[in-house]
Amino acid sequence: MIDVTWIFVLALGFLALVGLLIYFSIYNNLIAKRNQVENIESSIDVTLTKRHDLIPNLIGAVRAYMQHESETLTAIVDLRNRAANHALDPAERMKLEDKLTSSLGKIMVSVEAYPELKASQNFLQLQASLNEIEEQISAARRAFNAAVTALNNAIEMFPSSLVASGMNLERRSVFEIASPAYRENVNVASSFGL
C-alpha cells in the first residue's frame, strides 16, 4: 500500500512546483511590462527628437523660399513705384524700366519653375510633416499610457502585487499635459513672422 506521507509529500511538491511556475510567470510578465514601458518611452524621445530636427529644417526651407519670392516682389514694386515718378529724367526712368523688365523676367522664370501651386506645396508639405510628427507623438503617448496602465494594474493587483513589491516596482505616471500652455495649438505662423 501507498503510504499517506508519500502522497502528502508529492502533493506538497506538486503545489510548490505550481507555485514556482506561477511566481516565475508573474515575474516575467512584470519584467515584460516594465520593458515595454521603457521601450515606448524611448520611442517618444526618438519622435520628439525627430520633430526637433525636422521642423526647423522645414521652416527654414519654406522661409528661404518665401524670402526669395518676397524680395523679388518687393524689388518689382519698388522699381515700379520709382519708375512711375514722372519727375525723373527719361534716361533714369529707362534704367528703372529696364531693371523692372529684368526683375519681371526673373519672377516669370521663377513662376514657371515654381508656380504658385509649388509654393502652396511647400506649405502643404510643412503642414503634412507637422501633422505626421504630431500624430506619431500622439500615438506613442497613447501606447505609453496603455503600457503604463497595464504595468500599474499588474503592480497593484493580487497576486502580482506580491511579486512586484519584492521587485521594488512602483507605479508609473501616465503622460498628461502638465501646463495649460501645452494644450494650445502651436502658432507656426509666428515662426515665419506673420
mmCIF file of C-alpha atoms in Angstrom:
data_model
loop_
_atom_site.group_PDB
_atom_site.id
_atom_site.type_symbol
_atom_site.label_atom_id
_atom_site.label_comp_id
_atom_site.label_asym_id
_atom_site.label_seq_id
_atom_site.Cartn_x
_atom_site.Cartn_y
_atom_site.Cartn_z
ATOM 1 C CA MET A 1 0.000 0.000 0.000
ATOM 2 C CA ILE A 2 0.993 3.559 -0.623
ATOM 3 C CA ASP A 3 1.900 5.496 2.431
ATOM 4 C CA VAL A 4 -0.170 8.637 3.071
ATOM 5 C CA THR A 5 3.021 10.516 3.840
ATOM 6 C CA TRP A 6 4.291 9.998 0.324
ATOM 7 C CA ILE A 7 1.053 11.279 -1.133
ATOM 8 C CA PHE A 8 1.267 14.299 1.112
ATOM 9 C CA VAL A 9 4.931 14.953 0.106
ATOM 10 C CA LEU A 10 4.102 14.523 -3.596
ATOM 11 C CA ALA A 11 1.125 16.866 -3.267
ATOM 12 C CA LEU A 12 3.252 19.467 -1.489
ATOM 13 C CA GLY A 13 5.982 19.082 -4.113
ATOM 14 C CA PHE A 14 3.421 19.494 -6.888
ATOM 15 C CA LEU A 15 1.944 22.598 -5.216
ATOM 16 C CA ALA A 16 5.430 24.043 -4.741
ATOM 17 C CA LEU A 17 6.218 23.433 -8.396
ATOM 18 C CA VAL A 18 2.951 25.052 -9.491
ATOM 19 C CA GLY A 19 3.636 27.936 -7.104
ATOM 20 C CA LEU A 20 7.122 28.442 -8.573
ATOM 21 C CA LEU A 21 5.751 28.332 -12.113
ATOM 22 C CA ILE A 22 3.131 30.914 -11.212
ATOM 23 C CA TYR A 23 5.754 33.082 -9.480
ATOM 24 C CA PHE A 24 8.116 32.980 -12.471
ATOM 25 C CA SER A 25 5.259 33.603 -14.879
ATOM 26 C CA ILE A 26 4.191 36.689 -12.903
ATOM 27 C CA TYR A 27 7.815 37.814 -12.537
ATOM 28 C CA ASN A 28 8.462 37.502 -16.276
ATOM 29 C CA ASN A 29 5.182 39.246 -17.074
ATOM 30 C CA LEU A 30 6.131 42.194 -14.837
ATOM 31 C CA ILE A 31 9.577 42.421 -16.440
ATOM 32 C CA ALA A 32 7.987 42.389 -19.914
ATOM 33 C CA LYS A 33 5.546 45.159 -18.938
ATOM 34 C CA ARG A 34 8.327 47.279 -17.414
ATOM 35 C CA ASN A 35 10.491 46.846 -20.528
ATOM 36 C CA GLN A 36 7.559 47.703 -22.777
ATOM 37 C CA VAL A 37 7.018 50.962 -20.886
ATOM 38 C CA GLU A 38 10.716 51.820 -21.206
ATOM 39 C CA ASN A 39 10.715 50.939 -24.921
ATOM 40 C CA ILE A 40 7.702 53.107 -25.680
ATOM 41 C CA GLU A 41 9.144 55.918 -23.564
ATOM 42 C CA SER A 42 12.281 55.734 -25.695
ATOM 43 C CA SER A 43 10.205 55.859 -28.899
ATOM 44 C CA ILE A 44 8.576 59.066 -27.645
ATOM 45 C CA ASP A 45 12.047 60.545 -27.170
ATOM 46 C CA VAL A 46 13.046 59.483 -30.683
ATOM 47 C CA THR A 47 9.902 61.023 -32.167
ATOM 48 C CA LEU A 48 10.390 64.250 -30.225
ATOM 49 C CA THR A 49 13.989 64.409 -31.442
ATOM 50 C CA LYS A 50 12.736 63.853 -34.977
ATOM 51 C CA ARG A 51 10.345 66.762 -34.548
ATOM 52 C CA HIS A 52 13.073 68.978 -33.125
ATOM 53 C CA ASP A 53 15.376 68.127 -36.047
ATOM 54 C CA LEU A 54 12.820 68.196 -38.876
ATOM 55 C CA ILE A 55 10.610 71.156 -38.118
ATOM 56 C CA PRO A 56 13.317 73.840 -38.047
ATOM 57 C CA ASN A 57 14.687 72.494 -41.359
ATOM 58 C CA LEU A 58 11.264 72.623 -42.986
ATOM 59 C CA ILE A 59 10.557 76.080 -41.632
ATOM 60 C CA GLY A 60 13.975 77.253 -42.821
ATOM 61 C CA ALA A 61 13.381 75.876 -46.311
ATOM 62 C CA VAL A 62 9.966 77.479 -46.607
ATOM 63 C CA ARG A 63 11.201 80.742 -45.115
ATOM 64 C CA ALA A 64 14.086 80.819 -47.638
ATOM 65 C CA TYR A 65 11.657 80.232 -50.490
ATOM 66 C CA MET A 66 9.270 82.889 -49.238
ATOM 67 C CA GLN A 67 12.128 85.330 -48.634
ATOM 68 C CA HIS A 68 13.380 84.929 -52.216
ATOM 69 C CA GLU A 69 9.915 85.463 -53.613
ATOM 70 C CA SER A 70 9.240 88.319 -51.218
ATOM 71 C CA GLU A 71 12.499 90.079 -52.130
ATOM 72 C CA THR A 72 11.765 89.777 -55.852
ATOM 73 C CA LEU A 73 8.229 91.075 -55.458
ATOM 74 C CA THR A 74 9.378 93.889 -53.185
ATOM 75 C CA ALA A 75 12.040 94.842 -55.752
ATOM 76 C CA ILE A 76 9.432 94.851 -58.514
ATOM 77 C CA VAL A 77 7.036 97.024 -56.505
ATOM 78 C CA ASP A 78 9.874 99.407 -55.600
ATOM 79 C CA LEU A 79 11.055 99.664 -59.209
ATOM 80 C CA ARG A 80 7.505 100.181 -60.443
ATOM 81 C CA ASN A 81 6.865 102.950 -57.880
ATOM 82 C CA ARG A 82 10.139 104.684 -58.724
ATOM 83 C CA ALA A 83 9.596 104.293 -62.480
ATOM 84 C CA ALA A 84 6.101 105.785 -62.166
ATOM 85 C CA ASN A 85 7.600 109.025 -60.888
ATOM 86 C CA HIS A 86 7.174 111.445 -63.831
ATOM 87 C CA ALA A 87 9.690 113.884 -62.346
ATOM 88 C CA LEU A 88 12.582 111.547 -63.321
ATOM 89 C CA ASP A 89 14.616 112.385 -66.390
ATOM 90 C CA PRO A 90 13.958 109.992 -69.278
ATOM 91 C CA ALA A 91 17.375 108.246 -69.027
ATOM 92 C CA GLU A 92 16.907 107.475 -65.355
ATOM 93 C CA ARG A 93 13.385 106.358 -65.990
ATOM 94 C CA MET A 94 14.550 103.995 -68.773
ATOM 95 C CA LYS A 95 17.140 102.451 -66.449
ATOM 96 C CA LEU A 96 14.441 101.788 -63.891
ATOM 97 C CA GLU A 97 12.133 100.330 -66.563
ATOM 98 C CA ASP A 98 14.943 98.038 -67.757
ATOM 99 C CA LYS A 99 15.529 96.885 -64.209
ATOM 100 C CA LEU A 100 11.799 96.391 -63.811
ATOM 101 C CA THR A 101 11.646 94.356 -67.019
ATOM 102 C CA SER A 102 14.608 92.283 -65.877
ATOM 103 C CA SER A 103 13.007 91.731 -62.480
ATOM 104 C CA LEU A 104 9.690 90.811 -64.085
ATOM 105 C CA GLY A 105 11.552 88.325 -66.284
ATOM 106 C CA LYS A 106 13.129 86.839 -63.167
ATOM 107 C CA ILE A 107 9.792 86.497 -61.447
ATOM 108 C CA MET A 108 8.227 84.955 -64.577
ATOM 109 C CA VAL A 109 11.058 82.406 -64.734
ATOM 110 C CA SER A 110 10.506 81.749 -61.054
ATOM 111 C CA VAL A 111 6.787 81.319 -61.596
ATOM 112 C CA GLU A 112 7.475 78.878 -64.417
ATOM 113 C CA ALA A 113 9.976 76.943 -62.348
ATOM 114 C CA TYR A 114 7.986 77.283 -59.110
ATOM 115 C CA PRO A 115 4.369 78.017 -59.932
ATOM 116 C CA GLU A 116 2.022 79.224 -57.243
ATOM 117 C CA LEU A 117 0.970 75.647 -56.658
ATOM 118 C CA LYS A 118 4.594 74.813 -55.893
ATOM 119 C CA ALA A 119 4.645 77.484 -53.211
ATOM 120 C CA SER A 120 1.450 76.029 -51.802
ATOM 121 C CA GLN A 121 3.027 72.572 -51.815
ATOM 122 C CA ASN A 122 5.789 73.875 -49.569
ATOM 123 C CA PHE A 123 3.177 74.972 -47.072
ATOM 124 C CA LEU A 124 1.268 71.734 -47.537
ATOM 125 C CA GLN A 125 4.482 69.777 -47.024
ATOM 126 C CA LEU A 126 5.231 71.721 -43.868
ATOM 127 C CA GLN A 127 1.706 71.178 -42.619
ATOM 128 C CA ALA A 128 1.752 67.478 -43.568
ATOM 129 C CA SER A 129 5.110 66.977 -41.862
ATOM 130 C CA LEU A 130 3.919 68.750 -38.744
ATOM 131 C CA ASN A 131 0.737 66.681 -38.710
ATOM 132 C CA GLU A 132 2.622 63.422 -39.287
ATOM 133 C CA ILE A 133 5.091 64.065 -36.487
ATOM 134 C CA GLU A 134 2.369 65.214 -34.099
ATOM 135 C CA GLU A 135 0.339 62.089 -34.939
ATOM 136 C CA GLN A 136 3.395 59.913 -34.267
ATOM 137 C CA ILE A 137 3.933 61.634 -30.936
ATOM 138 C CA SER A 138 0.254 61.270 -30.078
ATOM 139 C CA ALA A 139 0.268 57.569 -30.993
ATOM 140 C CA ALA A 140 3.443 56.987 -28.970
ATOM 141 C CA ARG A 141 1.899 58.766 -25.984
ATOM 142 C CA ARG A 142 -1.265 56.650 -26.235
ATOM 143 C CA ALA A 143 0.848 53.476 -26.430
ATOM 144 C CA PHE A 144 2.899 54.679 -23.455
ATOM 145 C CA ASN A 145 -0.220 55.370 -21.397
ATOM 146 C CA ALA A 146 -1.640 51.944 -22.257
ATOM 147 C CA ALA A 147 1.631 50.221 -21.309
ATOM 148 C CA VAL A 148 1.897 52.205 -18.071
ATOM 149 C CA THR A 149 -1.708 51.354 -17.199
ATOM 150 C CA ALA A 150 -1.029 47.653 -17.808
ATOM 151 C CA LEU A 151 2.119 47.826 -15.655
ATOM 152 C CA ASN A 152 0.324 49.738 -12.891
ATOM 153 C CA ASN A 153 -2.532 47.226 -12.916
ATOM 154 C CA ALA A 154 -0.074 44.363 -12.619
ATOM 155 C CA ILE A 155 1.761 46.122 -9.776
ATOM 156 C CA GLU A 156 -1.455 46.736 -7.824
ATOM 157 C CA MET A 157 -3.453 43.533 -8.487
ATOM 158 C CA PHE A 158 -3.160 40.394 -6.426
ATOM 159 C CA PRO A 159 -1.154 38.131 -6.712
ATOM 160 C CA SER A 160 1.245 40.045 -8.968
ATOM 161 C CA SER A 161 1.356 42.846 -6.359
ATOM 162 C CA LEU A 162 3.237 40.449 -4.064
ATOM 163 C CA VAL A 163 5.881 39.751 -6.705
ATOM 164 C CA ALA A 164 6.040 43.439 -7.743
ATOM 165 C CA SER A 165 6.692 44.554 -4.169
ATOM 166 C CA GLY A 166 9.545 42.053 -3.960
ATOM 167 C CA MET A 167 10.953 43.532 -7.188
ATOM 168 C CA ASN A 168 10.567 47.100 -5.823
ATOM 169 C CA LEU A 169 8.406 48.055 -8.797
ATOM 170 C CA GLU A 170 6.467 51.261 -8.292
ATOM 171 C CA ARG A 171 3.574 52.837 -10.100
ATOM 172 C CA ARG A 172 4.475 54.929 -13.123
ATOM 173 C CA SER A 173 2.651 58.095 -14.117
ATOM 174 C CA VAL A 174 0.771 58.244 -17.377
ATOM 175 C CA PHE A 175 1.523 61.083 -19.768
ATOM 176 C CA GLU A 176 -0.616 64.090 -19.025
ATOM 177 C CA ILE A 177 -0.311 67.619 -20.286
ATOM 178 C CA ALA A 178 1.126 69.444 -17.302
ATOM 179 C CA SER A 179 0.707 73.023 -18.413
ATOM 180 C CA PRO A 180 -2.350 74.651 -19.984
ATOM 181 C CA ALA A 181 0.066 76.262 -22.467
ATOM 182 C CA TYR A 182 0.806 72.805 -23.921
ATOM 183 C CA ARG A 183 -2.892 72.331 -24.633
ATOM 184 C CA GLU A 184 -2.917 75.295 -27.003
ATOM 185 C CA ASN A 185 -2.267 74.917 -30.723
ATOM 186 C CA VAL A 186 1.242 75.694 -31.928
ATOM 187 C CA ASN A 187 1.411 79.009 -33.798
ATOM 188 C CA VAL A 188 3.560 78.069 -36.790
ATOM 189 C CA ALA A 189 2.832 81.432 -38.450
ATOM 190 C CA SER A 190 4.812 83.167 -35.712
ATOM 191 C CA SER A 191 7.877 81.208 -36.845
ATOM 192 C CA PHE A 192 7.544 82.967 -40.183
ATOM 193 C CA GLY A 193 6.997 86.355 -38.613
ATOM 194 C CA LEU A 194 3.433 86.501 -39.947
#
